[in-house]
Coordinates of C-alpha atoms in Angstrom, one line a residue:
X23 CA -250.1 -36.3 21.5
X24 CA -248.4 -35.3 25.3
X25 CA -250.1 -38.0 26.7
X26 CA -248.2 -40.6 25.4
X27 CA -245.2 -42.4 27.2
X28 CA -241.7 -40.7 27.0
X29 CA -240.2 -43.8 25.8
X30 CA -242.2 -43.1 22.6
X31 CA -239.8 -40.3 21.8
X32 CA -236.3 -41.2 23.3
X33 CA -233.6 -42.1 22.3
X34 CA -232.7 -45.9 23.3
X35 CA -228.8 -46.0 22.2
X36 CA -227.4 -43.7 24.7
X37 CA -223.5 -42.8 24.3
X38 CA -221.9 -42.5 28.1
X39 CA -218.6 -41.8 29.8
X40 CA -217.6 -42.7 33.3
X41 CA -216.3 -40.3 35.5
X42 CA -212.8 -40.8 35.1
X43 CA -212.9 -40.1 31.3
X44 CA -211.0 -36.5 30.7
X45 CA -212.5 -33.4 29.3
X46 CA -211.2 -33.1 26.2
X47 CA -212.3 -37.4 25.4
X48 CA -215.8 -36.1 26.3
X49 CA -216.0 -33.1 24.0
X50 CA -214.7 -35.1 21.3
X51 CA -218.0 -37.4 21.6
X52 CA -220.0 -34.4 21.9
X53 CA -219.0 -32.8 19.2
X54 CA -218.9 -35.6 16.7
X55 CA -222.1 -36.9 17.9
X56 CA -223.2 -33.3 18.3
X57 CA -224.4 -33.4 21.5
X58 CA -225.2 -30.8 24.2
X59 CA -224.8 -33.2 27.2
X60 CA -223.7 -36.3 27.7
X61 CA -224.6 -39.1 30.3
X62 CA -222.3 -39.8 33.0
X63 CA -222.4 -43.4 34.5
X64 CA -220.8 -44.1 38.1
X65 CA -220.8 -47.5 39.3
X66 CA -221.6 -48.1 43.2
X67 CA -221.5 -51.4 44.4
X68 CA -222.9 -52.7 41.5
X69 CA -226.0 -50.1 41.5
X70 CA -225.3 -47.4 38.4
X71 CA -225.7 -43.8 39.0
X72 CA -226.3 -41.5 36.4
X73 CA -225.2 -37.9 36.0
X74 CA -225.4 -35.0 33.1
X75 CA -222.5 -32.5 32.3
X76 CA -223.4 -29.8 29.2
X77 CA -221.1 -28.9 26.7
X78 CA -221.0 -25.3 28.5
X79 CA -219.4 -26.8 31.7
X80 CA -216.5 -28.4 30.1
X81 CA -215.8 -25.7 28.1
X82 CA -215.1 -23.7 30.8
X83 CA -212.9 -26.0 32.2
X84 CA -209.4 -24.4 32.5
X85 CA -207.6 -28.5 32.3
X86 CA -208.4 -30.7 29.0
X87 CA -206.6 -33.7 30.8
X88 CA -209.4 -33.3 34.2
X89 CA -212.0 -35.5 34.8
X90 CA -215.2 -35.1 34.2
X91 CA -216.4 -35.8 38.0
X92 CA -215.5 -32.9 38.9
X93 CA -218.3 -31.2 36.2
X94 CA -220.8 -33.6 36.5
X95 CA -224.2 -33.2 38.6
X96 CA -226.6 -35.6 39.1
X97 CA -229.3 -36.5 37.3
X98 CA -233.2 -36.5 37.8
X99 CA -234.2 -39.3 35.5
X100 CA -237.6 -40.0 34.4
X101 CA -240.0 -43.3 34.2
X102 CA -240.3 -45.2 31.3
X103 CA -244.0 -44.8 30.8
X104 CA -244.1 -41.4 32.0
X105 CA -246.5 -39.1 29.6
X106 CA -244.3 -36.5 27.6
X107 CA -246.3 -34.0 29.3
X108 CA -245.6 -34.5 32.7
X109 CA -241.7 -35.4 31.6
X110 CA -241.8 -31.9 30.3
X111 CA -243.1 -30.8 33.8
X112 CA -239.9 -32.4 35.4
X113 CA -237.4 -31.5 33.4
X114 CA -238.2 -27.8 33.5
X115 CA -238.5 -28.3 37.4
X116 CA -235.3 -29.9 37.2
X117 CA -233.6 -27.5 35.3
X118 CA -232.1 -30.0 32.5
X119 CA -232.8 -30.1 29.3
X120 CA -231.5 -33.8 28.8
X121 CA -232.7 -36.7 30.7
X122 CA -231.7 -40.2 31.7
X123 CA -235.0 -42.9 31.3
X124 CA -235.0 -45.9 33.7
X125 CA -237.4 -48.5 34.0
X126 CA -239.2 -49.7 37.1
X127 CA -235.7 -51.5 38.1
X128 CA -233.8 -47.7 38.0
X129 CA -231.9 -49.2 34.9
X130 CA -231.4 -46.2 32.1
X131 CA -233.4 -47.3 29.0
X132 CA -232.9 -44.2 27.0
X133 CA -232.4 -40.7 27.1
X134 CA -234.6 -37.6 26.2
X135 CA -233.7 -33.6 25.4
X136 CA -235.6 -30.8 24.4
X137 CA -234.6 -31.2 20.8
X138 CA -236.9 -34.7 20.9
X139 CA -239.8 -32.5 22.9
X140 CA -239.2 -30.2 19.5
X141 CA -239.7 -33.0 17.4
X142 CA -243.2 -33.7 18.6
X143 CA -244.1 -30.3 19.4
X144 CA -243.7 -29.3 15.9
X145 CA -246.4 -32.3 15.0
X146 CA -248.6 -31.3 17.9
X147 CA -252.7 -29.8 16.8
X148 CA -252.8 -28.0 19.7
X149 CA -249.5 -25.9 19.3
X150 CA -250.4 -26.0 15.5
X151 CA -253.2 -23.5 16.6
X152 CA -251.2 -21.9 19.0
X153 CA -249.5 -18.5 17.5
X154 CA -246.3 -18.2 18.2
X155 CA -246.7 -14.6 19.2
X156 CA -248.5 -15.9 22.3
X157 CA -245.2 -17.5 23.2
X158 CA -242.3 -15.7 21.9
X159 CA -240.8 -12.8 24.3
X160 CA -241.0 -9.3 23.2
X161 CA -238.8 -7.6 24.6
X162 CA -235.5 -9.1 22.4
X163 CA -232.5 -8.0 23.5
X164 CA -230.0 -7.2 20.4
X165 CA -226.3 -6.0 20.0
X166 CA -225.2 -4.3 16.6
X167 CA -223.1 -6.0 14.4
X168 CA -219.9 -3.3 15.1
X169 CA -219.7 -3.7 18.3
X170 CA -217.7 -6.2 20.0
X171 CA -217.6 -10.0 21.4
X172 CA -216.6 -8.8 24.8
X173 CA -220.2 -6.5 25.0
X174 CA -221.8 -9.7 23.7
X175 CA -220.9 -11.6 26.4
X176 CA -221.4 -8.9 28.8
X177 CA -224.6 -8.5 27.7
X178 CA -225.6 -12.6 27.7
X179 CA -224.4 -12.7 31.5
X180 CA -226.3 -9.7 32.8
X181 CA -229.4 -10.9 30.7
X182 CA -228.7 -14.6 32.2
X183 CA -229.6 -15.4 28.3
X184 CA -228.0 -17.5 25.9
X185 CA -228.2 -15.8 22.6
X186 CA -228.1 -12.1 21.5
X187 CA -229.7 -11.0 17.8
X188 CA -227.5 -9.1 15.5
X189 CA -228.7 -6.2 13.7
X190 CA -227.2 -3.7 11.8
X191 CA -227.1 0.3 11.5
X192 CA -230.6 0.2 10.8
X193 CA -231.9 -2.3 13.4
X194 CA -232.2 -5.3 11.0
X195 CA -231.7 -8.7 12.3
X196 CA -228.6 -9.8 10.3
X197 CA -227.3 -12.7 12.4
X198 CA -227.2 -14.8 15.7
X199 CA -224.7 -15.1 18.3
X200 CA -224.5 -17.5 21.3
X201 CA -222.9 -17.9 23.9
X202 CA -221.6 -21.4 22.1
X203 CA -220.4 -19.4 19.6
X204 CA -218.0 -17.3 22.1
X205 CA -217.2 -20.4 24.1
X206 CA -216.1 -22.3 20.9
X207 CA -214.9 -19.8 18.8
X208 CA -212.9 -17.5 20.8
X209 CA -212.2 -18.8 24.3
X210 CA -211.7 -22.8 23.7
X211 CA -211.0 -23.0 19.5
X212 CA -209.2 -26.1 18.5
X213 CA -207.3 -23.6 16.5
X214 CA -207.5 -20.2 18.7
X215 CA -208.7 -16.8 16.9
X216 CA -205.9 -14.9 16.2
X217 CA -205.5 -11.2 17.4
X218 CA -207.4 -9.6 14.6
X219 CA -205.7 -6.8 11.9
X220 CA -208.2 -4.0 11.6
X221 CA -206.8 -0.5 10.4
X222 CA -203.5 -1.2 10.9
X223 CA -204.1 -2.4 14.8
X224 CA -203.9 -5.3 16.6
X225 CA -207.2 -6.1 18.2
X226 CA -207.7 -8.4 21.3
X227 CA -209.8 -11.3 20.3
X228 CA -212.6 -10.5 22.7
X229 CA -212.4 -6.9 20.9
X230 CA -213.1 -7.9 17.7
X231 CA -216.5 -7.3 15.7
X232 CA -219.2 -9.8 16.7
X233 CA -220.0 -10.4 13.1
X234 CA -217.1 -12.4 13.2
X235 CA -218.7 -15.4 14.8
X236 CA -222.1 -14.6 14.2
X237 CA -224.6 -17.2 12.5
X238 CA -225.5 -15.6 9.3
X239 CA -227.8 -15.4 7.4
X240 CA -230.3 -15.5 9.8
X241 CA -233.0 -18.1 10.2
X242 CA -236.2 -16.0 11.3
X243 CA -240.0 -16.7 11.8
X244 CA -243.1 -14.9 10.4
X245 CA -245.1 -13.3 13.2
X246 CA -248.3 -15.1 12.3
X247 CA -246.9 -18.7 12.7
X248 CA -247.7 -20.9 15.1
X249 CA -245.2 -22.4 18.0
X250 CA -245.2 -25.8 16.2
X251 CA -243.7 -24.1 12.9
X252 CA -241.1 -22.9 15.4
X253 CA -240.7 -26.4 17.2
X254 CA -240.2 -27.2 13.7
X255 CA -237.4 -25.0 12.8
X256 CA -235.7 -25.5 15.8
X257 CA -235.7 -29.4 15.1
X258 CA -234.8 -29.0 11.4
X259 CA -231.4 -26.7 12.2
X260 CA -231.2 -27.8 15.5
X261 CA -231.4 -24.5 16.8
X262 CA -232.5 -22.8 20.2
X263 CA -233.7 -20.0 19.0
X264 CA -235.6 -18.3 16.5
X265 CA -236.1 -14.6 15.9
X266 CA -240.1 -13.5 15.1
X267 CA -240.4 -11.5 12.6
X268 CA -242.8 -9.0 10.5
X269 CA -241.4 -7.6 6.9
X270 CA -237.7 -6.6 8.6
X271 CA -239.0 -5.6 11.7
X272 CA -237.8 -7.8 15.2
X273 CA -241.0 -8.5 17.4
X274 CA -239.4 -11.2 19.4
X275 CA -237.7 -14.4 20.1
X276 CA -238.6 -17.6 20.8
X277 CA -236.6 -20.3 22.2
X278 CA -236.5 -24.4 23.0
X279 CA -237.4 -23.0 26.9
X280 CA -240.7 -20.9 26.4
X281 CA -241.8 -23.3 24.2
X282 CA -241.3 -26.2 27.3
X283 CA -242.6 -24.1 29.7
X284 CA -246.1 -23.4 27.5
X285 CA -246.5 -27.2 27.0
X286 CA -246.0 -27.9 31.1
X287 CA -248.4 -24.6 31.6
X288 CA -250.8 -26.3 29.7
X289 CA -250.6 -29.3 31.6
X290 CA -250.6 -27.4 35.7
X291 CA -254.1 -25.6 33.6
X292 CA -251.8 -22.2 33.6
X293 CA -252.6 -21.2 30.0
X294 CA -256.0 -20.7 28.7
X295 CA -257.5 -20.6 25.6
X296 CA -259.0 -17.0 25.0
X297 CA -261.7 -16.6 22.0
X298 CA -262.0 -13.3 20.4
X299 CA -265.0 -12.7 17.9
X300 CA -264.9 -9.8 16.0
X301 CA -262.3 -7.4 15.0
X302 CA -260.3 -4.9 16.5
X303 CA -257.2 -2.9 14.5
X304 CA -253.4 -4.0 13.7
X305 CA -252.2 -1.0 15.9
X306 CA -254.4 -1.6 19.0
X307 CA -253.5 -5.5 18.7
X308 CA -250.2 -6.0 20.9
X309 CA -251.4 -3.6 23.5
X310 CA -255.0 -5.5 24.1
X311 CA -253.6 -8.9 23.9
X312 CA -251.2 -8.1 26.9
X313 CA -254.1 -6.4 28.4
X314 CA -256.1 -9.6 28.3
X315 CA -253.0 -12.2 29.4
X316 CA -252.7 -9.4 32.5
X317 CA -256.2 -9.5 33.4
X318 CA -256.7 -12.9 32.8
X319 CA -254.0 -14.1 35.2
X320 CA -255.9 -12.1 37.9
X321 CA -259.5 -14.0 36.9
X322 CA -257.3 -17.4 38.0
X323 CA -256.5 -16.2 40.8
X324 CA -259.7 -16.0 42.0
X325 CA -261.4 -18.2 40.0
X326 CA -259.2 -21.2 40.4
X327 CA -260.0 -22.7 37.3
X328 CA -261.5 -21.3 34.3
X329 CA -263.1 -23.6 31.8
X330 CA -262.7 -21.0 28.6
X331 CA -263.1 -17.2 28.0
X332 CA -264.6 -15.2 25.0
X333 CA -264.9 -11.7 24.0
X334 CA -267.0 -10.6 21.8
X335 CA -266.2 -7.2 20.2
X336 CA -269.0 -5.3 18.1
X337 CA -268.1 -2.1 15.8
X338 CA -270.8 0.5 16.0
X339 CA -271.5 3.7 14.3
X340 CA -273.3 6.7 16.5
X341 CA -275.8 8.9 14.4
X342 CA -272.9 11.0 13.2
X343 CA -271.3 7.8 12.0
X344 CA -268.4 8.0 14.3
X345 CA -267.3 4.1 15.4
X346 CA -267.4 3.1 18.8
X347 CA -267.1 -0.3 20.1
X348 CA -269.1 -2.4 22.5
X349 CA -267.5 -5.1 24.8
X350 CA -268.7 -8.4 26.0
X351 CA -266.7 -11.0 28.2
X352 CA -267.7 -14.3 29.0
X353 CA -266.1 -16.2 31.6
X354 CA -266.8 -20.1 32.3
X355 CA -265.9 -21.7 35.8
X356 CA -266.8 -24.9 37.0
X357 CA -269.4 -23.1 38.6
X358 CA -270.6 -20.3 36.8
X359 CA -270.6 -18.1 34.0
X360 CA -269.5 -14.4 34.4
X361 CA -270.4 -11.8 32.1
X362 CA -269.0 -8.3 31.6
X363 CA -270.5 -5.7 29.1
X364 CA -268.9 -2.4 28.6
X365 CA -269.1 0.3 25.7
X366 CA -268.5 4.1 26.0
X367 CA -270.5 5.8 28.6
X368 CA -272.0 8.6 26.1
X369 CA -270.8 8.2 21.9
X370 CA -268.3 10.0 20.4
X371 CA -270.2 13.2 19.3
X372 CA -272.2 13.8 22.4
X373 CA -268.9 13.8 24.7
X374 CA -267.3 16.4 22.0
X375 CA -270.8 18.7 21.3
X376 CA -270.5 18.6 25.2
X377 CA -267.2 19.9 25.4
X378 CA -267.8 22.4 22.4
X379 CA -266.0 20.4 19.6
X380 CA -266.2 20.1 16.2
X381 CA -267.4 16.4 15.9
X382 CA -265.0 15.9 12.6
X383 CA -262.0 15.5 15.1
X384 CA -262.6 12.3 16.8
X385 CA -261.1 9.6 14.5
X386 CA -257.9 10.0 16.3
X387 CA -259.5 8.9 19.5
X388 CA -260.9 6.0 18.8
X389 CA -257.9 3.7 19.8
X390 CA -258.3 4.7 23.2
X391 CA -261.8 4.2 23.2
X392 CA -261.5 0.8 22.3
X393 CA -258.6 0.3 25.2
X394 CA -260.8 1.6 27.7
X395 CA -264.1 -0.2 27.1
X396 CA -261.6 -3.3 26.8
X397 CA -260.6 -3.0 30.5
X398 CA -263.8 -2.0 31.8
X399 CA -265.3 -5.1 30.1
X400 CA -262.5 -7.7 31.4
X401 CA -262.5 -5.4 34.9
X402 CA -266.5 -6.2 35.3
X403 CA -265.9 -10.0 35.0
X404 CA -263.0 -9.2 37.8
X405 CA -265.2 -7.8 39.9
X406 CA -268.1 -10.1 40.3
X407 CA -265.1 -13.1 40.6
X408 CA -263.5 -11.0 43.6
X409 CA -266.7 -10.7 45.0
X410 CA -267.7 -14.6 45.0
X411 CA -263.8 -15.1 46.1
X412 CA -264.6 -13.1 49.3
X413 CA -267.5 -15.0 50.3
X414 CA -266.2 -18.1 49.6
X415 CA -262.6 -16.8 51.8
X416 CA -264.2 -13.6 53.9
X417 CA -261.2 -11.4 54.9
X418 CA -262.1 -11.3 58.6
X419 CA -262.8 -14.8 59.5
X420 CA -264.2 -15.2 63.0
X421 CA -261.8 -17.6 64.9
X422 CA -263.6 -20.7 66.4
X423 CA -262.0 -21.7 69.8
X424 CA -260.3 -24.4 69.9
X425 CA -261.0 -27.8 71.7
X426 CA -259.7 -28.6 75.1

């Protein structure tokens, strides 16, 4: 489905400004054609140049009558029959998020932005597998819903983020806020915010409670989606961002970005697939899967390439009946397959009669157990790929002499 052409997916009728046309005529467009950038066209001798400016940009601009030339950048445009994937690949190495098409003659034919790479993401098999706790990121930075729009935008620009989750006393996601919200809202309202009256006091507007602007209610995912339900949310509300979560518990974010960057790291071969077989418990879950995504960027490393990667986990019960779990890794190159087998190095009840324990105390250790013969499973496959790696590239390569 990435293969095809980006023409497939823009967007042919493109609304433009030139560069004399003032800040507040192109804000206008963007907000009634709610846009997030808008195409600039320059005219050279005939030959049309083509620039971007975001919505972000002019609101910051301190004169509604100023042109737009001086906001404007310009723009990487893309080929016609470019493959979505690889359009995806240049915009994120580009740093847009819109993008001017052109045919073979340099003439703009269209324009693409993340909300159309949405669009087909959300329709996508391979993202439809995909879950969207793979993708999201974890660690969510939130504000509570007391505290003020000034902290908020604090926060954003030491986080270099966009958008800040809301939760209240209790650390449930209420609401969104973005940085959109501030720039709109607060700083550049067609009708400014008023000093707010709270307890008898006048309150500064970038004082005031960041429930105030915040999006509410909030539009959330289930952890066990995948990333195309999220590509589809984002399309349906035209959203960013969407909060993961499980019951009323935060466990991440995902946004229009990660879920570009996982498509373009599936085309430069940067994410792959991992197969697990067998089981392994709720609360060891998180922990492992990082462990795996750490250990398998080191197997790339020196592998190059990897064709695919499974683990098989097996559940096992000692004579005393105390679990313990045995680890296999299988790792496919072009050129070989790896194999690493771990379990415990003696079971549960002969390490604890060893030490002079009473072998009806071990369930709490079994968590760790599973951890560690995890590693030493993935560490094995590591090993014998470091050790091909070095014969392959030997550290201490004799220099041949050159020719005179």
């Amino acid at each position: 489905m990435f293969n095809e052409p980006i023409k497939e997916i823009m967007t042919k009728d493109v609304v433009t400004v030139t560069p004399e046309t003032p800040v507040s005529k192109a804000l206008g467009i963007m907000e009634e054609n709610n846009f997030h950038h808008l195409v600039v066209v320059d005219k050279k001798d005939g030959v049309e140049e083509y620039y971007l400016i975001s919505m972000r940009d002019l609101l910051l601009s301190h004169n509604p009558e100023e042109e737009v030339s001086r906001l404007m950048y310009k723009a990487h445009c893309i080929h016609e029959d470019t493959p979505i994937i690889d359009a995806v690949c240049e915009m994120i190495d580009s740093g847009q998020r819109a993008a001017p098409i052109v045919n073979s003659y340099g003439k703009m034919v269209g324009i693409v932005t993340d909300y159309d790479i949405m669009d087909r993401a959300s329709r996508s098999a391979i993202l439809k597998d995909t879950p969207v706790k793979k993708v999201m990121t974890r660690h969510v930075i939130t504000i509570n819903e007391n505290d003020t729009i000034g902290k908020a935008r604090a926060l954003m620009r030491d986080n270099n983020i966009g958008r800040l989750i809301v939760v209240d006393d209790n650390g449930k996601p209420v609401g969104i806020v973005t940085e959109t919200d501030i720039l709109t809202k607060v700083l550049k309202p067609k009708r400014r915010m008023r000093a707010g009256d709270l307890k008898g006091e006048k309150i500064p507007r970038m004082g005031q409670p960041v429930k105030m602007i915040m999006s509410s209610p909030l539009i959330t995912l289930d952890y066990d989606a995948s990333v195309a339900d999220a590509a589809r949310l984002m399309k349906e509300y035209d959203i960013r961002g969407v909060p993961i979560v499980k019951g009323n518990m935060l466990k991440g974010i995902i946004t229009r970005s990660d879920i570009a960057k996982y498509i373009a790291d599936l085309k430069k071969g940067a994410v792959i697939e991992v197969e697990i077989h067998g089981e392994m418990d709720e609360d060891v879950k998180d922990l492992a899967e990082r462990i795996i995504a750490t250990e398998v960027k080191k197997m790339v490393k020196h592998a190059g390439k990897i064709h695919w990667i499974k683990i098989n986990i097996k559940k096992e019960r000692d004579k005393g009946g105390v679990p313990y779990y045995k680890i296999t890794t299988y790792v496919k190159t072009p050129n070989k397959l790896y194999v690493g087998e771990a379990k415990p190095k003696a079971s549960l009840p002969k390490m604890l009669e060893a030490e002079g324990e009473d072998v009806g105390y071990v369930s709490g250790k079994e968590r760790w157990e599973f951890i560690d013969v995890l590693k030493s499973s993935l560490d094995s496959v590591l090993r014998q790929l470091e050790a091909d790696f070095d014969k392959v590239n030997p550290k201490h390569m004799k220099r041949l002499p050159e020719k005179e």
